[in-house]
Tab-separated table of C-alpha atoms in Angstrom:
chain	number	residue	atom	x	y	z
A	758	MET	CA	94.878	37.026	-46.498
A	759	GLN	CA	97.280	39.092	-48.602
A	760	LEU	CA	97.109	41.875	-46.024
A	761	ALA	CA	98.090	39.375	-43.327
A	762	ASP	CA	101.139	38.351	-45.361
A	763	GLU	CA	102.126	42.000	-45.779
A	764	VAL	CA	101.857	42.587	-42.025
A	765	LEU	CA	104.018	39.524	-41.358
A	766	ASN	CA	106.624	40.743	-43.838
A	767	VAL	CA	107.004	43.875	-41.727
A	768	ALA	CA	106.510	42.314	-38.303
A	769	THR	CA	109.082	39.542	-38.729
A	770	PRO	CA	112.182	41.742	-39.202
A	771	VAL	CA	110.892	44.124	-36.509
A	772	THR	CA	110.571	41.232	-34.077
A	773	ILE	CA	114.055	39.956	-34.923
A	774	GLY	CA	115.428	43.445	-34.369
A	775	MET	CA	113.683	43.671	-30.986
A	776	ILE	CA	115.180	40.350	-29.914
A	777	ILE	CA	118.679	41.410	-30.957
A	778	LEU	CA	118.301	44.723	-29.136
A	779	GLU	CA	116.999	43.068	-25.959
A	780	ALA	CA	119.728	40.414	-26.048
A	781	THR	CA	122.369	43.112	-26.503
A	782	CYS	CA	121.009	45.022	-23.515
A	783	SER	CA	121.037	41.827	-21.472
A	784	VAL	CA	124.687	41.155	-22.352
A	785	ILE	CA	125.677	44.734	-21.499
A	786	LYS	CA	123.772	44.611	-18.214
A	787	ARG	CA	124.985	41.066	-17.490
A	788	ASP	CA	121.611	40.256	-15.981
A	789	GLY	CA	121.364	36.685	-17.285
A	790	GLY	CA	118.218	37.410	-19.275
A	791	TYR	CA	119.514	35.346	-22.185
A	792	ALA	CA	121.432	32.060	-22.249
A	793	ILE	CA	123.040	30.982	-25.520
A	794	LYS	CA	121.787	27.380	-25.647
A	795	ASP	CA	118.340	28.313	-24.419
A	796	THR	CA	118.048	31.108	-26.991
A	797	ILE	CA	119.196	28.812	-29.802
A	798	ALA	CA	116.550	26.300	-28.683
A	799	SER	CA	113.879	29.018	-28.782
A	800	VAL	CA	114.955	30.190	-32.236
A	801	ILE	CA	115.008	26.659	-33.699
A	802	THR	CA	111.643	25.920	-32.099
A	803	SER	CA	110.247	29.132	-33.579
A	804	LEU	CA	111.599	28.371	-37.060
A	805	GLY	CA	110.119	24.876	-36.921
A	806	TYR	CA	106.782	26.290	-35.829
A	807	GLN	CA	106.736	28.871	-38.627
A	808	TRP	CA	107.687	26.351	-41.317
A	809	ILE	CA	105.251	23.635	-40.274
A	810	ARG	CA	102.483	26.168	-39.675
A	811	LYS	CA	102.941	27.726	-43.103
A	812	PHE	CA	103.238	24.606	-45.207
A	813	LEU	CA	101.306	21.928	-43.332
A	814	LEU	CA	98.933	23.348	-40.745
A	815	ALA	CA	97.648	26.628	-42.209
A	816	SER	CA	95.282	24.673	-44.428
A	817	VAL	CA	93.895	22.824	-41.394
A	818	PHE	CA	93.461	26.060	-39.420
A	819	ILE	CA	91.835	28.061	-42.214
A	820	GLY	CA	89.987	25.056	-43.582
A	821	GLY	CA	88.408	24.458	-40.199
A	822	LEU	CA	87.281	28.067	-39.959
A	823	LEU	CA	85.840	27.987	-43.490
A	824	TRP	CA	83.881	24.877	-42.585
A	825	ALA	CA	82.557	26.585	-39.433
A	826	ALA	CA	81.623	29.654	-41.489
A	827	SER	CA	79.650	27.499	-43.896
A	828	LEU	CA	77.323	26.634	-41.005
A	829	SER	CA	76.371	30.264	-40.406
A	830	PRO	CA	73.039	31.425	-41.869
A	831	TRP	CA	74.246	35.039	-42.120
A	832	SER	CA	77.393	37.084	-42.706
A	833	TRP	CA	78.770	40.284	-41.197
A	834	SER	CA	80.192	42.998	-43.421
A	835	ALA	CA	83.998	43.002	-43.516
A	836	SER	CA	83.901	46.754	-44.208
A	837	SER	CA	82.004	47.601	-41.018
A	838	PRO	CA	84.008	48.868	-37.993
A	839	VAL	CA	81.490	47.078	-35.778
A	840	THR	CA	82.491	43.741	-37.312
A	841	TRP	CA	86.141	44.368	-36.497
A	842	MET	CA	85.434	45.532	-32.946
A	843	VAL	CA	83.205	42.545	-32.210
A	844	CYS	CA	85.751	40.217	-33.799
A	845	PHE	CA	88.533	41.608	-31.611
A	846	LEU	CA	86.535	41.100	-28.407
A	847	LEU	CA	85.532	37.578	-29.412
A	848	VAL	CA	89.053	36.586	-30.477
A	849	ASP	CA	90.397	37.834	-27.158
A	850	PHE	CA	87.610	36.141	-25.173
A	851	PHE	CA	88.014	32.755	-26.851
A	852	TYR	CA	91.803	33.050	-26.632
A	853	TYR	CA	91.422	33.353	-22.860
A	854	TRP	CA	89.619	29.999	-22.750
A	855	ASP	CA	91.952	28.432	-25.298
A	856	HIS	CA	94.891	29.505	-23.139
A	857	ARG	CA	93.268	28.559	-19.847
A	858	LEU	CA	92.262	25.087	-20.980
A	859	GLY	CA	95.788	24.654	-22.341
A	860	HIS	CA	96.888	24.838	-18.707
A	861	GLU	CA	94.007	22.946	-17.122
A	862	LEU	CA	93.685	19.848	-19.337
A	863	ASN	CA	96.460	17.264	-19.613
A	864	ILE	CA	95.600	16.577	-23.255
A	865	LEU	CA	96.294	20.228	-24.166
A	866	TRP	CA	99.073	20.932	-21.669
A	867	ILE	CA	101.327	18.409	-23.438
A	868	PHE	CA	101.481	20.967	-26.274
A	869	HIS	CA	101.317	24.264	-24.386
A	870	ASN	CA	103.999	23.305	-21.843
A	871	ILE	CA	106.552	23.913	-24.598
A	872	HIS	CA	105.945	27.652	-24.374
A	873	HIS	CA	106.668	27.544	-20.638
A	874	SER	CA	109.679	25.251	-20.808
A	875	SER	CA	112.350	27.961	-20.780
A	876	GLU	CA	113.879	28.982	-17.468
A	877	HIS	CA	114.354	32.440	-18.984
A	878	PHE	CA	111.823	35.094	-19.962
A	879	ASN	CA	112.600	37.186	-23.009
A	880	LEU	CA	111.335	38.094	-26.466
A	881	ALA	CA	112.865	34.962	-27.992
A	882	VAL	CA	110.571	32.834	-25.826
A	883	ALA	CA	107.470	34.427	-27.402
A	884	SER	CA	107.577	32.051	-30.397
A	885	ARG	CA	108.711	28.979	-28.471
A	886	LEU	CA	105.566	27.058	-29.412
A	887	SER	CA	104.337	23.566	-30.191
A	888	TRP	CA	104.823	22.549	-33.790
A	889	VAL	CA	101.434	20.846	-34.004
A	890	GLU	CA	99.029	22.846	-31.816
A	891	GLU	CA	97.521	24.633	-34.837
A	892	VAL	CA	95.751	21.340	-35.554
A	893	TYR	CA	93.256	22.039	-32.773
A	894	ARG	CA	93.462	25.758	-31.948
A	895	TRP	CA	91.116	26.735	-34.789
A	896	ILE	CA	88.339	25.043	-32.791
A	897	PHE	CA	88.391	27.907	-30.286
A	898	LEU	CA	87.788	30.396	-33.100
A	899	ALA	CA	85.117	28.313	-34.821
A	900	PRO	CA	82.258	29.908	-32.818
A	901	ILE	CA	83.235	33.306	-34.241
A	902	ALA	CA	83.034	31.967	-37.786
A	903	MET	CA	79.705	30.336	-36.966
A	904	LEU	CA	78.394	33.768	-35.973
A	905	GLY	CA	79.043	34.899	-39.534
A	906	ILE	CA	82.150	37.045	-39.068
A	907	PRO	CA	84.225	36.647	-42.273
A	908	VAL	CA	87.138	34.225	-41.979
A	909	PRO	CA	89.680	36.726	-43.420
A	910	VAL	CA	88.696	39.169	-40.656
A	911	ILE	CA	89.146	36.459	-38.017
A	912	VAL	CA	92.536	35.384	-39.387
A	913	PHE	CA	93.826	38.952	-39.623
A	914	MET	CA	92.594	39.803	-36.118
A	915	LYS	CA	94.183	36.623	-34.777
A	916	LEU	CA	97.473	37.681	-36.378
A	917	LEU	CA	97.355	41.116	-34.724
A	918	HIS	CA	96.411	39.430	-31.459
A	919	ARG	CA	99.431	37.164	-31.746
A	920	LEU	CA	101.782	40.020	-32.588
A	921	TYR	CA	100.696	41.945	-29.492
A	922	GLN	CA	101.852	39.054	-27.353
A	923	VAL	CA	105.455	39.263	-28.538
A	924	PRO	CA	106.531	42.443	-26.689
A	925	VAL	CA	104.893	41.344	-23.419
A	926	HIS	CA	107.630	38.696	-23.127
A	927	THR	CA	110.181	41.043	-21.606
A	928	GLN	CA	111.605	41.844	-18.189
A	929	TYR	CA	112.591	45.378	-19.205
A	930	ILE	CA	109.137	46.946	-18.961
A	931	GLY	CA	107.739	47.515	-15.474
A	932	LYS	CA	104.153	48.017	-14.401
A	933	LEU	CA	102.179	50.389	-16.608
A	934	GLY	CA	99.954	52.215	-14.130
A	935	TRP	CA	96.246	52.307	-14.988
A	936	LEU	CA	96.836	50.154	-18.085
A	937	GLU	CA	97.320	47.228	-15.714
A	938	TYR	CA	93.547	47.311	-15.176
A	939	VAL	CA	92.781	46.960	-18.884
A	940	LEU	CA	95.616	45.348	-20.844
A	941	ALA	CA	97.618	42.152	-20.492
A	942	THR	CA	100.998	43.735	-19.755
A	943	PRO	CA	104.584	42.457	-19.502
A	944	SER	CA	104.250	42.492	-15.713
A	945	GLN	CA	101.156	40.306	-15.850
A	946	HIS	CA	102.699	37.943	-18.369
A	947	ARG	CA	105.810	37.532	-16.239
A	948	VAL	CA	103.455	36.237	-13.551
A	949	HIS	CA	101.905	33.855	-16.059
A	950	HIS	CA	105.320	32.332	-16.816
A	951	GLY	CA	106.197	31.980	-13.139
A	952	ARG	CA	106.582	28.636	-11.408
A	953	ASN	CA	106.117	30.281	-7.999
A	954	GLU	CA	103.153	28.655	-6.252
A	955	GLN	CA	101.153	31.890	-6.051
A	956	TYR	CA	101.681	32.548	-9.756
A	957	LEU	CA	100.610	29.156	-11.125
A	958	ASP	CA	97.706	29.211	-13.614
A	959	LYS	CA	97.223	32.969	-13.550
A	960	ASN	CA	96.876	35.752	-16.136
A	961	TYR	CA	95.703	33.980	-19.279
A	962	GLY	CA	94.659	37.161	-21.098
A	963	GLY	CA	96.019	37.852	-24.585
A	964	VAL	CA	95.430	41.586	-25.071
A	965	LEU	CA	92.895	42.419	-22.359
A	966	CYS	CA	93.128	41.411	-18.703
A	967	ILE	CA	89.404	41.915	-18.070
A	968	TRP	CA	88.700	38.208	-18.543
A	969	ASP	CA	91.209	37.268	-15.837
A	970	ARG	CA	89.615	39.753	-13.469
A	971	LEU	CA	86.114	38.555	-14.388
A	972	PHE	CA	86.894	34.842	-14.014
A	973	GLN	CA	89.174	35.323	-10.982
A	974	THR	CA	92.454	34.177	-12.521
A	975	PHE	CA	94.242	37.507	-12.144
A	976	GLU	CA	97.405	37.875	-10.082
A	977	SER	CA	99.572	40.957	-9.702
A	978	GLU	CA	103.361	40.744	-9.877
A	979	GLU	CA	104.711	41.212	-6.373
A	980	GLU	CA	107.462	38.730	-5.541
A	981	PRO	CA	110.352	38.019	-7.976
A	982	VAL	CA	109.319	35.515	-10.627
A	983	GLU	CA	111.021	32.153	-11.047
A	984	TYR	CA	110.487	31.056	-14.645
A	985	GLY	CA	109.875	27.652	-16.175
A	986	LEU	CA	107.884	24.538	-15.334
A	987	VAL	CA	107.151	23.131	-11.877
A	988	LYS	CA	109.195	20.121	-13.027
A	989	GLN	CA	111.917	21.688	-15.143
A	990	ILE	CA	112.805	19.736	-18.274
A	991	GLN	CA	116.567	20.208	-17.924
A	992	THR	CA	117.235	20.245	-21.668
A	993	THR	CA	117.779	22.722	-24.484
A	994	ASN	CA	117.393	20.141	-27.239
A	995	PRO	CA	114.566	21.464	-29.493
A	996	ILE	CA	113.314	17.963	-30.330
A	997	ARG	CA	113.242	16.948	-26.674
A	998	ILE	CA	111.422	20.176	-25.826
A	999	GLN	CA	108.649	19.210	-28.262
A	1000	TRP	CA	108.468	15.650	-26.979
A	1001	ILE	CA	108.653	16.043	-23.192
A	1002	GLY	CA	104.944	16.752	-22.668
A	1003	PRO	CA	103.621	13.736	-24.631
A	1004	GLN	CA	106.339	11.535	-23.108
A	1005	ARG	CA	105.445	12.480	-19.556
A	1006	LEU	CA	101.752	11.896	-20.255
A	1007	TRP	CA	102.468	8.521	-21.864
A	1008	GLU	CA	104.629	7.407	-18.944
A	1009	GLU	CA	101.835	8.319	-16.543
A	1010	LEU	CA	99.216	6.483	-18.606
A	1011	LYS	CA	101.381	3.340	-18.496
A	1012	GLN	CA	100.741	3.100	-14.750
A	1013	PRO	CA	98.139	0.573	-13.538
A	1014	ALA	CA	94.641	2.006	-13.943
A	1015	THR	CA	91.322	1.248	-15.615
A	1016	THR	CA	90.608	2.382	-19.166
A	1017	TRP	CA	88.086	4.900	-17.876
A	1018	GLU	CA	90.610	6.340	-15.409
A	1019	LYS	CA	93.099	6.771	-18.232
A	1020	ILE	CA	90.539	8.477	-20.467
A	1021	THR	CA	89.403	10.861	-17.750
A	1022	TYR	CA	93.030	11.587	-16.859
A	1023	LEU	CA	93.436	13.256	-20.252
A	1024	PHE	CA	90.946	15.875	-19.101
A	1025	LYS	CA	92.288	16.326	-15.595
A	1026	LYS	CA	94.472	19.203	-14.511
A	1027	PRO	CA	98.243	18.644	-14.849
A	1028	GLY	CA	99.615	17.374	-11.564
A	1029	SER	CA	96.451	15.437	-10.724
A	1030	PRO	CA	96.782	11.736	-9.838
A	1031	LEU	CA	95.938	9.121	-12.441
A	1032	ARG	CA	93.899	7.177	-9.904
A	1033	GLU	CA	91.895	8.597	-7.051
A	1034	ASP	CA	93.829	6.491	-4.542
A	1035	GLN	CA	97.119	8.075	-5.631
A	1036	GLU	CA	98.384	11.078	-3.722
A	1037	GLU	CA	100.327	12.414	-6.704
A	1038	PRO	CA	101.412	11.379	-10.224
A	1039	GLN	CA	103.837	8.454	-10.276
A	1040	VAL	CA	106.113	9.840	-12.984
A	1041	GLU	CA	108.465	12.357	-11.433
A	1042	GLU	CA	110.951	13.035	-14.224
A	1043	THR	CA	111.559	11.633	-17.682
A	1044	VAL	CA	114.579	13.705	-18.657
A	1045	PRO	CA	117.999	12.930	-17.185
A	1046	LEU	CA	119.277	15.853	-15.178
A	1047	GLY	CA	121.907	17.852	-16.979
A	1048	GLU	CA	120.854	16.751	-20.487
A	1049	SER	CA	121.175	19.541	-23.014
A	1050	ALA	CA	121.720	20.187	-26.669
A	1051	ALA	CA	125.274	20.193	-27.914
């Protein structure tokens, strides 16, 4: 765990420097890659995530993994390269499903939509995350702990996995040739953040893109990407950004339906009707157009 803290101590200022450099390039190029209010919203959201994660949720995340590890009848050696290689593949594999289900289940999308709420795509958006999603995300890593891979190895690998995903949030790196067949690249992640119809629910990979190709969720970047949500939230207020997903779900659940229909709706894909006789969700927009942070 101490090694993870040391990596973060180096990675944090490096990441801040990358954001400043990218923002400076955007201003010089006047390409609209950054917007002041949107960037401030991303930064505040990131700070809130880091604070809450460190002081309130880290114990839940690590505690859950330790509990899962206690169920394993064996343990892998933390000093073996094989352990680290297997851990990396498993972390990346389960991240794919964590990420995919975050898009395909209403109950998880209310948290993950925050990351997609910006109409811009830049390094500052990388840490625009839900403040409470760590409560459940350890569940997707629990199978790795149950296999006996040491929790410190899992946590450190998850940290490296997360850090890799920061630089893919940029528009300044084009396609990377043959690496596009192996790695999750900036080009592929731009597609993932697109609201274009052909780009919806594509490219869930964290470090490797092999899972997207295997499970047929891969899409190459061809047409220009339009960023944000299908129903844009029209706000840069950090509190509203955190609340929009749950609010939209709650408003939909208030519509006439049976208890069973409401329960099953939590596990339907976003955009699905609450009732089978509905053509589309009844709640169109819960945020007044033009609302923004001061």
